[in-house]
Each structure stands twice: as structure tokens, then as C-alpha cells.
Amino acid sequence: MLRHLAERLLSLGLSLFAASLVVFAVIELVPGDPAAFMLGMGATPEAIAALRRELGLEGTPLTRYLSWAGGMLTGDFGISYTYRVPVSQLVLDRLQVSLPLAAYALLLSTVIALPVGMLAAVRRGSATDMAVMGTTQLGIAVPNFWFAILLVLVFSIKLRWVGAGGFPGWEVGLWRGIGALTLPAVALALPQASILARVMRSAVLETLSQDYMRTARAKGLSRRQAVFRHGFRNALIPVLTILGLQFSFLLAGAIIIENVFFLPGLGRLVFQGITQRDLVVVGSVVMLLVFAVIVVNFLVDIAYALADPRLRRPA
Amino acid sequence: MRSLSLLLGGSLVGLFFAAALVSFFWTPHGVEQIAIQLRFLPPSAAHPLGTDHLGRDILSMLMVGARTSIAVAIVAVGMGVALGVPLGLVAAATRGGLIDEIIMRGNDLIFAFPALVIAILITAVFGPSALNAIIAIGIFNTPVFARVTRGAALSLWTLDYIRAARVAGKGRARISVEHILPNIANLLIVQGTIQFSLGILAEAGLSYLGLGAQPPTPSWGRMLADAQTMVALAPHMAIFPGLAIVLTVLGLNLLGDGLRDLLDPRLRRAR
């Protein structure tokens, strides 16, 4: 197990290093001088030069990379060109929206998908199964931002139950905050839940045909007990992997959904960074997103090994 | 069930390809003719799906928009195949070696960037355009095809007839092209269908954010972006482009499922 952990850690470090090189290289390719862009027309060359120094644009690419990567590691993400505040401050503010949104969506999709997928597997071939398969097929095909627009149309415009977007902030109360995140979370969760329900169904089906299920029945467990105690737990292993993979789709989905609902989250921050050509923000936030994806996949890998001892041994 | 998937999926996909092709010669109305007095019209005989905020016919816009979606998705899938399949073949042929390791770790790295994040990086540097959307989606397709190709090729390499070919003196490159590739073509077609549907979704998402096809090129994602602010006034503007995306993606997924069952006899027996 220790050796497995060490190998995964090494690979984690290498992945992060490679990813940081890619992001840095892409940002370096940007045409034009960011300092001149930020100061606008009519700026004196001295002012531009001073700002270039301040932004760390002087020096060789190597020293720039080292100071950028070193900054990322110590929580110094640079100063935003447009907001003129530290990017770390912006990120912390935006995380208060993005993290709860992602967690909410993940919770919704898991709570819906696992029982539904299991039900479909246990009643394989029944009308319930057909309905689940049909609905999830549709759920995968629906773009989440279109679903979001439909939700706004029905619940905000026709029924007037919730606002059409924006976020009041957590200061006004937990429930109002959660209320503002509900439609976005539902819109994000739908395609995730569809995929997850299908994975759960096939994972449970797989376990149902295993010998240990027959043993469980033979020792006197009812079908229901056997499915819950043995089928469900074994089916969770592939489901866990998919959950990890979905995390990156959830992040990408959040970029679009936050824009549909005008939520001040990380996705909207990076999108505004592009339209305002604020490269410090874009580079740092993209790197953070990639960092999150790599770390989550690492954690899933470790959880996987904890859940299934066969995977701990080197292949 | 299987033939139903094929039939339904095939018809939906056929319908959208046909709409895109017909739009080159004929659309019910011109997509560039702006008629403000005709804006926000609900569906009627003259405009079966209504008109948008500039008085343009939505059915005509959808037909021309299908061209954009199909073109972006096809080229992006083609890019994924052109780059990913050779990489997968090489990785399988050199299995366990340094080249294999480099290719697979490179794959993992690309997978760590969500497609949309790649697109965002590219647009941040080169500006938004349909071409950059294609590149972004294509880059994301590459590791998918590399992985599928490698996995399928690895199992073929252990088979007797491949060994026979080696004994006969054929090199690894020649075996990959002459024996491995034709035998994994089925799998690649199925994966291609799935990636095609993901490409349509991705293009719609990027265009919705304004990072894909630029006006005046009609695109389904852009139509939804325009519709969003006016959804209270003209819900049909949002409903029909979304339905077009859903039906196309659904059609491609059903077609992919049907093809997989049809092309893989083992699955046929198992179900």
C-alpha cells in the first residue's frame, strides 16, 4: 500500500508540474504586452516598464515561470489586471459560491442516481427499467445550459417561485443562499445523474451475477438483504471512479451554468477574465481548476485502492 | 430494442444531416434578412417555428446552424482520430516501453484539463472563433481515441494470427496498419459516434458562451444565448434550438448504441 501511495504521489507531482508548464506556455503565447494593455493608450513607456516589473513580466521565461509557479504554491496568484486586487482574494470570494454549488450538484446527482440505478438493475427488463433507461438517455442528451433556461422559464418566469439568477450572498441567510443555488444545482446535476444512474445500473447488474451473491442467498439472506449488503457495496467501486471523472465535467459545467444564472463563482470569474483579457486571472484560475481535477483523481485512486485490496498490489 | 435504437437514431441523425445539406440550396426564409417588424412572432404557417429578436425565421436559422454544429463536430472528431489512432497504435506496438509510457501519461495530462478549460485557454490567447472551438474539442478527442485504440490493439497483439504475421517477418508498423487497424475499425466507428455527439454538445456550449462560432454565422448555441434574455417574451426562441441539440445528440447516442450491438457479436449474445 505504501509503495502504491508513493508511486501515485510521484505521478501526482509530475502531472501537476506538466500541467503548470502547459498553462504557463499558453499564457506566454499571448500577443501584445499585458502591461500596456492594462494602462491603456497614452501611458508613458516608463509607467509601462514600471508595471511590467511589478507584474513580474521582466526576466527570462525560466525566472518568470519559477516565480509564477512558486507563487501558486505559496498562495500568491498575482494581482488581477482589471480588479487590481490579489487574485487569491478573488478566488476565495468566488469559491464561496462555486464550492457549495458543486457540492450541492454532486449531492443531488448521487442521491438521485444511486437508488434509481439500483432499482433499474434489480428490476431489469421491467417497465421501471425501461423508463429509467429512456429518461437517462434523454438526460445525457440535454445540454445543461438549455435545461437551465427551461428551469428559469418555468420556475422563475411562469411560477415565480425563485429569482432568475444572481446570488444574494451568504450574509442574508443560509436558506436564501441555498435557494439561489437550487436551480443551478439541479441544472448541473441532471446530466451527471443520468450518467451515474446508468453506471450504477450496470455495476449492480455485474455484481448480481457473481458467486458471492449466490453464497449470500444460500446462507439465508433475502434477495433484498443480499443486494444491499453485497451488491450495493461492490457496485460502488466503479461508481466511485466515474464520480471522480465527473468532477472535471462538473467544473466545466459550472463555468457555463454560472453564466446562465449570473452567479459570482469561479467559472464566471474565468469567463470575465477572458473577455477583459485579464491573463493573470485566467492563468491562475485555470491552473487551480486543473489542480483540483488532478488532486480529485488522485484521491479517487487512493480511495479505490482502499476499497479494493486487489488494486494495491503492483500489476 | 436494438433495431429500434438503430432505426430511431439513424432517422434523427439522417434528418439533421439532410436539413444541413438542404440548407445549402434552400431555406424557408433567408437567414440574413432582418425584418424588425416581424420579430418575436410565435410559430405560424409562414414561420413554422416562429421568428427571433431580429425577425429571422427560426427554422431557417436551425437548418443553417446544423451546418455549423455538424462541421465543427466532424472536423474535431476527425482531428481526434487522425492524432489519437496513430498514437494508440504506436503505444500498443511498443507496449510497456518508454514511448508507450510517454503517450499514456500525455493522455492523462490532457484528461486533467476539462475540454471547456482547454477551449477557454485557447480563446484567451487566439480569440474566439469556430476554428478555435474545433481545435479545443479536437485536442480533447485525441486521448479518447488513443486510449480506445491502444486498449483494443493490445488484446489483438496477443492473438495467434498476429504472431503468425510476426513470424512471417512483418514489422510492427506494418502489422499495426494491415492487421490491427482493420480489426478495430468497428470500435472506432462506435467511439466516433459518441465523440460526435459530445462535440455537438461542446460546440453548443462554447457558442453559447460566445467562444465558438461568431455572428453572423448561425449556430445553435448562439441562438440559445440570444434567446436567454428574451425567454419571458419569446419562449419559442429558446425551446426550438435546444430541442434541435437534444434530438441530434439523442440520435447520435442511440445510433452509437445500436452500432455497438450490431458490430459486436459478443454483446449480441449476452443480451
XYZ file of C-alpha atoms in Angstrom:
586
model
C 0.000 0.000 0.000
C 2.817 2.389 0.909
C 4.569 1.682 -2.340
C 1.350 2.245 -4.268
C 0.870 5.536 -2.427
C 4.427 6.647 -3.175
C 4.003 5.838 -6.866
C 0.739 7.736 -7.073
C 2.255 10.706 -5.242
C 5.158 10.836 -7.673
C 2.783 10.696 -10.605
C 0.634 13.398 -8.979
C 3.646 15.685 -8.672
C 4.708 15.072 -12.271
C 1.190 15.705 -13.572
C 0.942 18.976 -11.697
C 4.355 20.060 -12.965
C 3.471 19.205 -16.578
C 0.091 20.931 -16.297
C 1.700 24.085 -14.911
C 4.159 24.120 -17.832
C 1.292 23.853 -20.318
C -0.753 26.639 -18.732
C 2.287 28.884 -18.409
C 3.341 28.257 -22.022
C -0.122 29.067 -23.356
C -0.326 32.286 -21.368
C 3.172 33.239 -22.586
C 1.981 32.915 -26.191
C -0.417 35.813 -25.809
C 0.345 38.531 -28.307
C 0.794 42.070 -27.026
C 2.094 43.497 -23.784
C -0.300 42.989 -20.872
C 1.128 45.985 -19.042
C 0.495 48.318 -21.999
C -2.987 46.828 -22.316
C -3.755 47.446 -18.671
C -2.568 51.037 -18.616
C -4.430 51.896 -21.802
C -3.443 54.347 -24.509
C -1.311 57.322 -23.654
C 0.710 55.540 -20.980
C 4.337 56.583 -20.808
C 6.973 53.947 -21.580
C 8.362 54.468 -18.064
C 4.994 53.672 -16.487
C 4.651 50.556 -18.637
C 8.156 49.444 -17.727
C 7.444 50.003 -14.030
C 4.225 47.972 -14.245
C 5.989 45.203 -16.147
C 8.410 44.906 -13.257
C 5.596 44.957 -10.739
C 3.696 42.218 -12.607
C 6.809 40.104 -12.881
C 6.947 40.330 -16.668
C 10.694 41.026 -16.687
C 13.357 38.395 -16.853
C 13.770 35.183 -18.802
C 10.865 32.783 -19.288
C 12.530 30.460 -16.780
C 12.655 33.010 -13.968
C 9.103 34.106 -14.794
C 7.896 30.502 -14.654
C 9.661 29.907 -11.364
C 8.190 32.996 -9.754
C 4.702 32.186 -11.134
C 4.784 28.526 -10.064
C 6.393 29.419 -6.745
C 3.649 31.976 -6.175
C 0.944 29.431 -6.976
C 2.448 27.058 -4.414
C 2.511 29.682 -1.669
C -0.950 31.044 -2.413
C 0.281 34.171 -4.191
C -1.581 34.075 -7.524
C -0.559 37.544 -8.655
C -2.535 40.781 -8.965
C -5.522 40.967 -11.299
C -5.012 43.494 -14.148
C -8.622 44.574 -14.103
C -9.748 44.237 -10.488
C -6.405 45.458 -9.103
C -6.702 43.121 -6.137
C -4.814 39.896 -5.435
C -6.208 37.014 -7.482
C -6.140 34.857 -4.348
C -8.669 37.247 -2.788
C -10.936 36.999 -5.860
C -10.636 33.222 -5.862
C -11.504 32.942 -2.178
C -14.586 35.136 -2.666
C -15.739 33.152 -5.683
C -15.128 29.785 -4.054
C -17.868 30.626 -1.561
C -20.286 30.235 -4.447
C -18.595 27.626 -6.609
C -17.754 25.077 -3.924
C -21.259 24.937 -2.407
C -22.716 24.796 -5.942
C -20.507 21.865 -6.942
C -21.169 20.040 -3.671
C -24.918 20.643 -3.965
C -24.969 19.338 -7.534
C -22.836 16.334 -6.649
C -25.089 15.538 -3.696
C -28.248 15.854 -5.797
C -26.937 13.685 -8.598
C -25.682 10.975 -6.208
C -28.852 10.940 -4.125
C -30.977 10.620 -7.255
C -28.770 8.345 -9.337
C -27.715 5.611 -6.911
C -31.209 4.447 -5.839
C -32.590 4.865 -9.364
C -29.748 2.893 -10.923
C -30.069 0.179 -8.327
C -33.832 -0.058 -8.774
C -33.400 -0.391 -12.544
C -30.811 -3.140 -12.080
C -32.882 -5.131 -9.600
C -35.970 -4.863 -11.804
C -34.051 -5.429 -15.004
C -36.246 -5.627 -18.097
C -39.319 -4.264 -16.300
C -41.230 -1.132 -17.223
C -39.320 0.688 -14.437
C -36.010 -0.290 -16.007
C -37.182 0.829 -19.456
C -38.357 4.168 -18.034
C -35.027 4.725 -16.264
C -33.008 3.839 -19.351
C -35.167 6.071 -21.552
C -35.080 9.039 -19.177
C -31.336 8.824 -18.618
C -30.707 8.540 -22.368
C -32.609 11.811 -22.715
C -30.840 13.332 -19.684
C -27.438 12.728 -21.270
C -28.538 14.448 -24.479
C -29.843 17.623 -22.825
C -27.293 20.470 -22.693
C -27.269 21.665 -19.079
C -27.473 25.347 -20.018
C -30.620 24.735 -22.081
C -32.142 22.807 -19.203
C -31.187 25.766 -17.013
C -33.006 28.190 -19.326
C -36.103 25.970 -19.233
C -35.944 25.858 -15.431
C -35.801 29.642 -15.326
C -38.728 29.819 -17.748
C -40.878 27.527 -15.614
C -39.873 28.313 -12.014
C -38.856 31.978 -12.220
C -40.961 33.423 -15.004
C -44.157 31.345 -15.020
C -44.421 30.208 -11.392
C -42.338 32.992 -9.815
C -41.036 30.659 -7.097
C -37.386 31.741 -7.262
C -35.360 34.520 -8.789
C -33.936 34.078 -12.287
C -30.328 34.464 -11.208
C -27.795 36.304 -9.136
C -26.605 35.440 -5.681
C -27.586 37.422 -2.572
C -24.532 36.302 -0.568
C -24.426 34.065 2.473
C -24.837 37.083 4.823
C -28.578 37.237 4.092
C -29.088 33.776 5.462
C -28.280 30.184 4.695
C -31.668 29.336 3.199
C -31.782 32.229 0.789
C -28.294 31.312 -0.354
C -29.284 27.698 -0.876
C -32.446 28.854 -2.611
C -30.416 30.866 -5.117
C -28.214 27.839 -5.820
C -31.057 25.338 -6.217
C -31.937 25.822 -9.893
C -28.261 25.957 -10.945
C -27.522 22.815 -8.941
C -30.470 20.973 -10.480
C -29.358 22.021 -13.968
C -25.811 20.816 -13.266
C -26.947 17.581 -11.637
C -29.244 16.341 -14.400
C -26.696 15.054 -16.940
C -24.423 13.840 -14.121
C -27.280 11.920 -12.517
C -28.174 10.341 -15.866
C -24.663 9.053 -16.440
C -24.271 7.949 -12.830
C -27.592 6.073 -12.799
C -26.534 4.134 -15.889
C -23.148 3.277 -14.396
C -24.816 2.243 -11.136
C -27.279 0.039 -13.019
C -24.619 -1.837 -14.934
C -22.367 -2.082 -11.865
C -25.162 -3.624 -9.789
C -26.104 -5.953 -12.662
C -22.481 -7.069 -12.743
C -22.465 -7.899 -9.026
C -25.818 -9.721 -9.198
C -24.299 -12.453 -11.328
C -21.319 -13.009 -9.005
C -20.802 -16.161 -6.971
C -20.732 -14.312 -3.645
C -24.307 -13.204 -4.248
C -25.376 -16.828 -4.593
C -23.453 -17.623 -1.404
C -25.223 -14.788 0.373
C -28.590 -16.137 -0.695
C -27.553 -19.687 0.224
C -26.641 -18.661 3.753
C -30.162 -17.366 4.162
C -30.161 -13.669 3.281
C -33.233 -12.451 1.440
C -32.692 -11.073 -2.062
C -33.131 -7.575 -0.730
C -30.584 -8.075 2.051
C -28.089 -9.642 -0.342
C -28.436 -6.796 -2.810
C -27.982 -4.152 -0.135
C -25.147 -5.765 1.825
C -23.097 -7.170 -1.011
C -24.360 -5.900 -4.349
C -24.554 -2.236 -3.413
C -21.163 -2.072 -1.769
C -19.352 -3.824 -4.555
C -21.090 -1.738 -7.170
C -19.778 1.420 -5.511
C -16.230 0.819 -6.777
C -16.851 1.609 -10.465
C -19.296 4.310 -9.409
C -16.533 5.995 -7.405
C -14.271 6.161 -10.461
C -16.988 7.749 -12.540
C -17.678 10.242 -9.763
C -14.028 11.281 -9.906
C -14.097 11.633 -13.676
C -17.326 13.594 -13.458
C -15.721 16.131 -11.198
C -13.949 17.672 -14.167
C -17.196 17.780 -16.150
C -18.871 19.362 -13.150
C -16.248 22.116 -13.085
C -16.636 22.755 -16.802
C -20.410 22.661 -16.483
C -20.224 25.160 -13.650
C -18.457 27.650 -15.945
C -21.496 27.658 -18.249
C -24.159 27.370 -15.552
C -22.709 30.227 -13.505
C -23.004 32.376 -16.595
C -26.630 31.359 -17.164
C -27.587 32.339 -13.619
C -25.152 35.242 -13.199
C -23.613 33.569 -10.163
C -20.391 35.194 -8.969
C -18.374 31.964 -8.969
C -15.009 30.807 -10.306
C -16.496 29.969 -13.711
C -17.817 33.460 -14.153
C -14.501 34.874 -12.928
C -12.524 32.992 -15.556
C -15.058 33.903 -18.249
C -14.851 37.584 -17.347
C -11.077 37.236 -17.270
C -11.170 36.202 -20.931
C -13.486 38.955 -22.097
C -11.369 41.526 -20.243
C -8.121 39.814 -21.303
C -7.061 39.613 -17.676
C -4.469 36.894 -18.170
C -3.301 36.735 -14.573
C -6.820 35.737 -13.566
C -7.304 33.282 -16.471
C -3.957 31.557 -15.961
C -4.277 31.245 -12.198
C -7.885 30.076 -12.174
C -7.343 27.562 -14.992
C -4.333 26.207 -13.118
C -6.437 25.925 -9.960
C -9.195 24.070 -11.821
C -6.703 21.641 -13.329
C -5.049 21.249 -9.946
C -8.422 20.371 -8.426
C -9.141 17.783 -11.131
C -5.742 16.116 -10.776
C -5.949 16.009 -6.989
C -9.505 14.642 -7.001
C -8.493 11.878 -9.400
C -5.540 11.107 -7.157
C -7.831 10.858 -4.134
C -10.239 8.617 -6.060
C -7.319 6.408 -6.982
C -6.319 6.093 -3.343
C -9.914 5.505 -2.218
C -10.165 2.847 -4.904
C -7.119 1.069 -3.524
C -8.520 1.264 -0.005
C -11.820 -0.211 -1.194
C -10.324 -2.960 -3.310
C -7.199 -4.626 -1.909
C -6.501 -6.352 -5.237
C -5.528 -2.984 -6.725
C -2.859 -2.304 -4.115
C -0.519 -4.901 -5.439
C 1.650 -3.801 -8.357
C 0.298 -5.226 -11.596
C -34.733 -2.839 -28.760
C -31.506 -2.921 -30.738
C -33.079 -2.369 -34.121
C -35.256 0.334 -32.574
C -32.141 2.223 -31.398
C -30.597 1.967 -34.841
C -33.775 2.978 -36.625
C -34.645 5.898 -34.355
C -31.050 7.085 -34.029
C -30.405 6.720 -37.741
C -33.559 8.647 -38.638
C -32.803 11.522 -36.269
C -29.213 11.805 -37.457
C -30.321 11.466 -41.078
C -32.894 14.208 -40.574
C -30.294 16.667 -39.280
C -27.750 15.852 -41.959
C -30.491 16.289 -44.553
C -31.522 19.633 -43.022
C -27.919 20.811 -43.131
C -27.478 19.693 -46.749
C -30.768 21.171 -47.947
C -29.861 24.496 -46.316
C -27.090 24.931 -48.895
C -29.733 25.178 -51.621
C -32.918 26.209 -49.906
C -34.235 27.525 -46.607
C -37.816 28.683 -45.972
C -36.538 32.238 -45.484
C -33.159 33.925 -45.825
C -31.133 33.838 -42.604
C -29.568 37.202 -43.245
C -32.785 39.049 -43.887
C -33.527 41.135 -40.839
C -37.110 42.319 -40.511
C -37.656 44.040 -37.190
C -41.408 44.342 -37.770
C -41.588 40.532 -37.890
C -39.694 39.897 -34.638
C -40.804 37.559 -31.815
C -43.556 36.013 -33.961
C -44.853 32.777 -32.432
C -44.971 29.680 -34.663
C -47.324 30.090 -37.644
C -47.796 28.736 -41.164
C -45.310 31.214 -42.656
C -42.777 30.669 -39.836
C -43.323 27.116 -38.511
C -41.005 27.716 -35.525
C -41.578 31.451 -35.202
C -39.073 34.290 -35.589
C -36.281 35.638 -33.391
C -35.500 39.099 -31.995
C -34.367 40.319 -35.419
C -37.339 38.857 -37.279
C -35.332 35.983 -38.747
C -37.067 32.657 -39.379
C -36.017 30.188 -36.670
C -36.474 27.071 -38.818
C -34.124 28.523 -41.443
C -31.629 29.500 -38.740
C -31.732 25.975 -37.308
C -31.104 24.450 -40.729
C -28.067 26.633 -41.368
C -26.970 26.234 -37.733
C -26.971 22.445 -38.207
C -24.202 23.017 -40.750
C -22.049 24.776 -38.139
C -22.628 22.114 -35.481
C -22.010 19.220 -37.851
C -18.942 20.830 -39.416
C -17.313 21.681 -36.077
C -18.056 18.252 -34.594
C -16.938 16.294 -37.670
C -13.655 18.145 -38.052
C -12.990 17.869 -34.308
C -13.660 14.112 -34.354
C -11.523 13.795 -37.496
C -8.707 15.573 -35.681
C -9.084 13.247 -32.698
C -8.957 10.194 -34.986
C -6.060 11.491 -37.072
C -3.933 12.179 -33.991
C -5.252 9.668 -31.478
C -5.419 6.476 -33.530
C -1.770 6.518 -34.668
C -0.687 7.361 -31.111
C -2.752 4.453 -29.777
C -1.334 2.078 -32.382
C 2.228 3.118 -31.574
C 1.585 2.800 -27.838
C 0.190 -0.708 -28.288
C 3.001 -1.781 -30.608
C 5.615 -0.615 -28.096
C 3.629 -1.762 -25.072
C 5.361 -1.230 -21.758
C 8.145 0.738 -23.396
C 9.187 4.317 -22.901
C 7.161 5.603 -25.876
C 4.041 3.848 -24.608
C 4.581 5.408 -21.187
C 5.061 8.905 -22.613
C 1.952 8.645 -24.787
C -0.235 7.374 -21.973
C 0.980 9.954 -19.433
C 0.403 12.674 -22.046
C -3.137 11.353 -22.375
C -3.698 11.559 -18.648
C -2.443 15.114 -18.677
C -4.910 16.210 -21.359
C -7.709 14.450 -19.494
C -6.929 16.628 -16.488
C -7.949 19.697 -18.498
C -11.709 19.753 -18.945
C -12.450 20.369 -22.652
C -14.061 23.668 -21.853
C -10.991 24.793 -19.931
C -8.803 23.972 -22.952
C -11.183 25.980 -25.090
C -11.029 28.851 -22.636
C -7.232 28.863 -22.684
C -7.194 28.800 -26.489
C -9.762 31.563 -26.845
C -7.959 33.627 -24.224
C -4.886 33.577 -26.440
C -6.176 33.448 -30.019
C -9.639 34.965 -29.637
C -12.993 33.250 -30.133
C -13.790 31.541 -33.445
C -15.272 28.334 -34.804
C -11.765 27.179 -35.759
C -10.506 27.557 -32.197
C -13.558 25.682 -30.953
C -12.658 22.848 -33.351
C -9.062 22.780 -32.126
C -10.160 22.729 -28.481
C -12.663 19.899 -28.989
C -10.215 18.053 -31.244
C -7.447 18.189 -28.641
C -9.818 16.690 -26.124
C -10.835 13.939 -28.575
C -7.245 12.845 -29.163
C -6.613 10.997 -25.866
C -10.036 9.351 -26.089
C -9.183 7.750 -29.428
C -5.628 6.972 -28.350
C -6.916 5.115 -25.303
C -9.610 3.162 -27.156
C -7.164 2.251 -29.932
C -4.456 1.153 -27.509
C -6.819 -0.934 -25.416
C -8.294 -2.758 -28.394
C -4.940 -3.170 -30.137
C -3.295 -4.628 -27.029
C -5.738 -7.510 -26.930
C -5.247 -8.147 -30.665
C -1.455 -8.297 -30.303
C -1.785 -11.454 -28.213
C -3.727 -13.337 -30.903
C -2.211 -16.143 -32.933
C -2.653 -14.644 -36.370
C -0.706 -11.559 -35.320
C 2.087 -13.799 -34.062
C 1.948 -15.631 -37.357
C 2.387 -12.329 -39.152
C 5.411 -11.558 -36.975
C 6.906 -14.935 -37.753
C 6.313 -14.239 -41.424
C 8.660 -11.295 -40.984
C 6.276 -8.354 -40.960
C 7.358 -5.346 -38.916
C 5.332 -3.909 -36.080
C 4.332 -0.828 -38.064
C 3.089 -2.926 -40.974
C 1.140 -5.256 -38.695
C -0.462 -2.263 -36.979
C -1.697 -0.858 -40.269
C -2.548 -4.091 -42.106
C -3.997 -6.244 -39.336
C -4.734 -4.235 -36.211
C -6.365 -1.173 -37.742
C -8.993 -3.005 -39.846
C -9.954 -5.086 -36.821
C -10.548 -2.160 -34.523
C -12.373 -0.071 -37.123
C -15.764 -1.104 -35.724
C -14.853 0.095 -32.294
C -13.560 3.381 -33.670
C -16.789 3.963 -35.581
C -18.816 3.496 -32.400
C -16.497 5.756 -30.400
C -16.597 8.276 -33.235
C -20.386 8.438 -32.995
C -20.203 9.088 -29.254
C -17.492 11.737 -29.640
C -19.512 13.324 -32.422
C -22.449 13.789 -30.069
C -20.154 15.171 -27.344
C -18.683 17.509 -29.963
C -22.133 18.867 -30.803
C -22.791 19.493 -27.104
C -19.385 21.122 -26.637
C -19.801 23.361 -29.683
C -23.212 24.448 -28.436
C -21.761 25.235 -25.005
C -18.837 27.213 -26.420
C -21.007 29.159 -28.841
C -23.460 29.825 -26.042
C -20.631 31.476 -24.086
C -19.622 33.372 -27.219
C -16.363 31.423 -27.515
C -17.344 29.455 -30.632
C -18.865 30.420 -33.976
C -19.152 34.195 -34.285
C -22.123 36.104 -35.694
C -23.469 36.312 -38.331
C -22.763 32.551 -38.682
C -25.895 30.929 -37.234
C -25.167 28.381 -34.526
C -27.494 26.577 -32.149
C -25.539 27.642 -29.078
C -25.570 31.299 -30.147
C -29.307 31.143 -30.786
C -29.773 29.970 -27.194
C -27.563 32.775 -25.901
C -29.705 35.309 -27.799
C -32.859 33.636 -26.559
C -31.926 33.631 -22.902
C -32.503 37.295 -22.165
C -35.806 37.245 -24.045
C -37.132 33.965 -22.778
C -40.046 35.634 -20.971
C -41.072 37.422 -24.164
C -40.472 34.674 -26.732
C -40.041 31.223 -25.162
C -40.071 29.580 -28.610
C -36.696 31.212 -29.314
C -35.172 29.108 -26.532
C -37.203 25.943 -26.951
C -36.565 25.036 -30.590
C -32.754 25.380 -30.796
C -32.483 23.362 -27.568
C -34.753 20.662 -28.981
C -32.596 20.537 -32.101
C -29.499 19.897 -29.957
C -31.245 17.290 -27.794
C -32.673 15.370 -30.756
C -29.358 15.362 -32.635
C -27.353 14.231 -29.612
C -30.008 11.661 -28.685
C -29.994 10.379 -32.270
C -26.211 10.025 -32.296
C -26.168 8.255 -28.917
C -28.881 5.819 -29.994
C -27.068 5.231 -33.259
C -23.841 4.586 -31.337
C -25.564 2.099 -29.026
C -27.232 0.361 -31.951
C -23.995 0.182 -33.943
C -22.084 -1.198 -30.971
C -24.567 -4.021 -30.526
C -24.678 -4.660 -34.249
C -20.903 -4.677 -34.750
C -20.026 -6.628 -31.622
C -21.468 -10.147 -31.835
C -20.388 -10.925 -28.267
C -22.697 -8.260 -26.869
C -25.493 -9.534 -29.069
C -25.401 -12.927 -27.449
C -25.019 -11.552 -23.926
C -28.233 -9.551 -24.009
